[in-house]
CSV table of C-alpha atoms in Angstrom, one decimal:
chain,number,residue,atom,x,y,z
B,112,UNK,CA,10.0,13.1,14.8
B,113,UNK,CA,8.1,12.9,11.5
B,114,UNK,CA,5.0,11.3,11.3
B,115,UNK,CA,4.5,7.5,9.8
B,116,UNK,CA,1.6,7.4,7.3
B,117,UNK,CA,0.1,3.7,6.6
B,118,UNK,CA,-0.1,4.1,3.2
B,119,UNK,CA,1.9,6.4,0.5
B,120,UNK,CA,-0.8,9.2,0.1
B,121,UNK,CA,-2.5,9.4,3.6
B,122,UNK,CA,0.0,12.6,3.8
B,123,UNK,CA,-1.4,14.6,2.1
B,124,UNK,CA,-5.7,15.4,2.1
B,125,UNK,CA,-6.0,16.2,-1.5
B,126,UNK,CA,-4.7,13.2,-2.9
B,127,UNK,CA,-6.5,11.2,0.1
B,128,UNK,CA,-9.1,12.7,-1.5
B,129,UNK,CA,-8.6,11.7,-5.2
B,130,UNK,CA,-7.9,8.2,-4.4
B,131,UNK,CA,-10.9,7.8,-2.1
B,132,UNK,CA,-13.3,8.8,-5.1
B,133,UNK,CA,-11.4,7.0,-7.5
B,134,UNK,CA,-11.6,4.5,-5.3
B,135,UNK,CA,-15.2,5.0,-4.3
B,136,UNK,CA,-16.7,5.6,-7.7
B,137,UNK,CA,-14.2,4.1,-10.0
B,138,UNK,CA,-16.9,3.8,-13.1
B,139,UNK,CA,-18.4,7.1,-13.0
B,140,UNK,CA,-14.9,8.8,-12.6
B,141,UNK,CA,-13.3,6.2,-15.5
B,142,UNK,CA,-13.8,9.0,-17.8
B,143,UNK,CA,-12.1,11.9,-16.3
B,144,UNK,CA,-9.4,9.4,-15.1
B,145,UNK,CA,-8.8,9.3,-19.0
B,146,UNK,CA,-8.8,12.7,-19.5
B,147,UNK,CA,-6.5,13.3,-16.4
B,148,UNK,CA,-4.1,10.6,-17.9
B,149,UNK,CA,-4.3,12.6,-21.8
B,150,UNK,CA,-3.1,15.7,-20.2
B,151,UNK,CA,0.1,14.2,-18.8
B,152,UNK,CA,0.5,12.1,-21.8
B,153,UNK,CA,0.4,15.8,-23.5
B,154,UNK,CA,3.3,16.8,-21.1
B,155,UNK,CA,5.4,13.6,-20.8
B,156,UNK,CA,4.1,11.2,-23.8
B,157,UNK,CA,2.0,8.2,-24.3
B,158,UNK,CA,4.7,5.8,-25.0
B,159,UNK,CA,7.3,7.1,-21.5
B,160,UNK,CA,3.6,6.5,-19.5
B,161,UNK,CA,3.1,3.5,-21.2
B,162,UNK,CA,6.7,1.8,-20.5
B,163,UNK,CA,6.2,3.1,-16.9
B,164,UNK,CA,3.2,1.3,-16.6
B,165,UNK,CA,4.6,-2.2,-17.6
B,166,UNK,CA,7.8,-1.7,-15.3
B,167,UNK,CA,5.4,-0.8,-12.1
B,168,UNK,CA,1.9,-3.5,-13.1
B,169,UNK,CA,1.8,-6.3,-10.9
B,170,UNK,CA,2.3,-9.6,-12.5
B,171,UNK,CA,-0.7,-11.9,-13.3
B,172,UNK,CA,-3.2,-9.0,-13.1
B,173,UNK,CA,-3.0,-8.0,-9.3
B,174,UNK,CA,-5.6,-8.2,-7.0
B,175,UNK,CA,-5.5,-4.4,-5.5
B,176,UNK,CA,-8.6,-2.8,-5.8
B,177,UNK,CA,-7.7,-0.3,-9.0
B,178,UNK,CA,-5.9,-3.5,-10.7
B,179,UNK,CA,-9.2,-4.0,-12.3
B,180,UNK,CA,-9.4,-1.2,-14.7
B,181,UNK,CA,-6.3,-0.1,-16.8
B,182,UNK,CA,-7.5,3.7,-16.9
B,183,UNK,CA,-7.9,3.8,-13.1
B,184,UNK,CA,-4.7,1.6,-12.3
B,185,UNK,CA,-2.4,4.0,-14.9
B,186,UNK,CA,-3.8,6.6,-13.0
B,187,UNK,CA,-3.0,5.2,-9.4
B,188,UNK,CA,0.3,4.2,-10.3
B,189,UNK,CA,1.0,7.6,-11.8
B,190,UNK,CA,0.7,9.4,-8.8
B,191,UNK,CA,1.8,6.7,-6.3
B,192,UNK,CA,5.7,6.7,-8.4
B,193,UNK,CA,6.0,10.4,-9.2
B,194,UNK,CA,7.3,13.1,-6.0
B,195,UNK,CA,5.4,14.1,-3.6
B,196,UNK,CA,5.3,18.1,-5.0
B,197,UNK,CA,4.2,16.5,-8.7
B,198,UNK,CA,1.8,14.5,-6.5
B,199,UNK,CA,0.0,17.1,-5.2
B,200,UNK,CA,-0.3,19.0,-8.6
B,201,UNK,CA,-1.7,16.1,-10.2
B,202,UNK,CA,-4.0,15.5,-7.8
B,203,UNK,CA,-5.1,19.0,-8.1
B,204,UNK,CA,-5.0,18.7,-12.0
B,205,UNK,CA,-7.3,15.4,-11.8
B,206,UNK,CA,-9.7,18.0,-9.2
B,207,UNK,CA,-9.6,20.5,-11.6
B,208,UNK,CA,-10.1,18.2,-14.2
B,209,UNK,CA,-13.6,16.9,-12.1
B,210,UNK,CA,-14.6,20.1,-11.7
B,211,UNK,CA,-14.9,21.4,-15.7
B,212,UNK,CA,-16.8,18.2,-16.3
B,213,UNK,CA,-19.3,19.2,-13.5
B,214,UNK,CA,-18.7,17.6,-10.8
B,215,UNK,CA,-19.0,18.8,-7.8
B,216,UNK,CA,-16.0,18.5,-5.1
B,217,UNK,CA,-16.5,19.4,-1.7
B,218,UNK,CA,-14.0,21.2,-0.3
């Protein structure tokens, strides 16, 4: 029997992990969240990620934690809709991402 996850990226550590920071230090990561979000604009295009976003944002602003900031919601939403193989090379992408601009990730 497969196992049940509570919510849609507990299945996989790595993008645990990116949501947990993004999560954790949404202002200090706004930055690369942008950068993440230019590089799949680059692949896809700002306007398909930008009709994406206003099918999938809640109405009257939503009151999930990442609703707050357009950068960091774009960026949730992004990986929460896309497969779970894009999923896990995004969430690499946004690690790699971390990484060239210093950060340290633990492994």
């Amino acid at each position: 029997m497969a196992q049940e996850y509570k919510r849609w990226y507990d299945y996989d550590p790595l993008l645990l992990k990116v949501i947990n920071m993004l999560k954790d230090y949404q202002s200090e990561l706004k930055e690369q969240a942008e950068e993440f979000l230019n590089s799949v604009e680059k692949k896809v295009s700002k306007e398909a990620i930008e009709k994406f976003y206003h099918m999938v944002k809640p109405i009257n602003g939503g009151s999930r934690w990442y609703d707050k900031d357009p950068v960091i919601s774009r960026t949730i939403e992004l990986l929460r809709v896309v497969p779970p193989e894009v999923q896990k090379k995004a969430a690499q992408m946004f690690i790699d991402t971390l990484r060239k601009n210093g950060i340290d990730i633990e492994e």
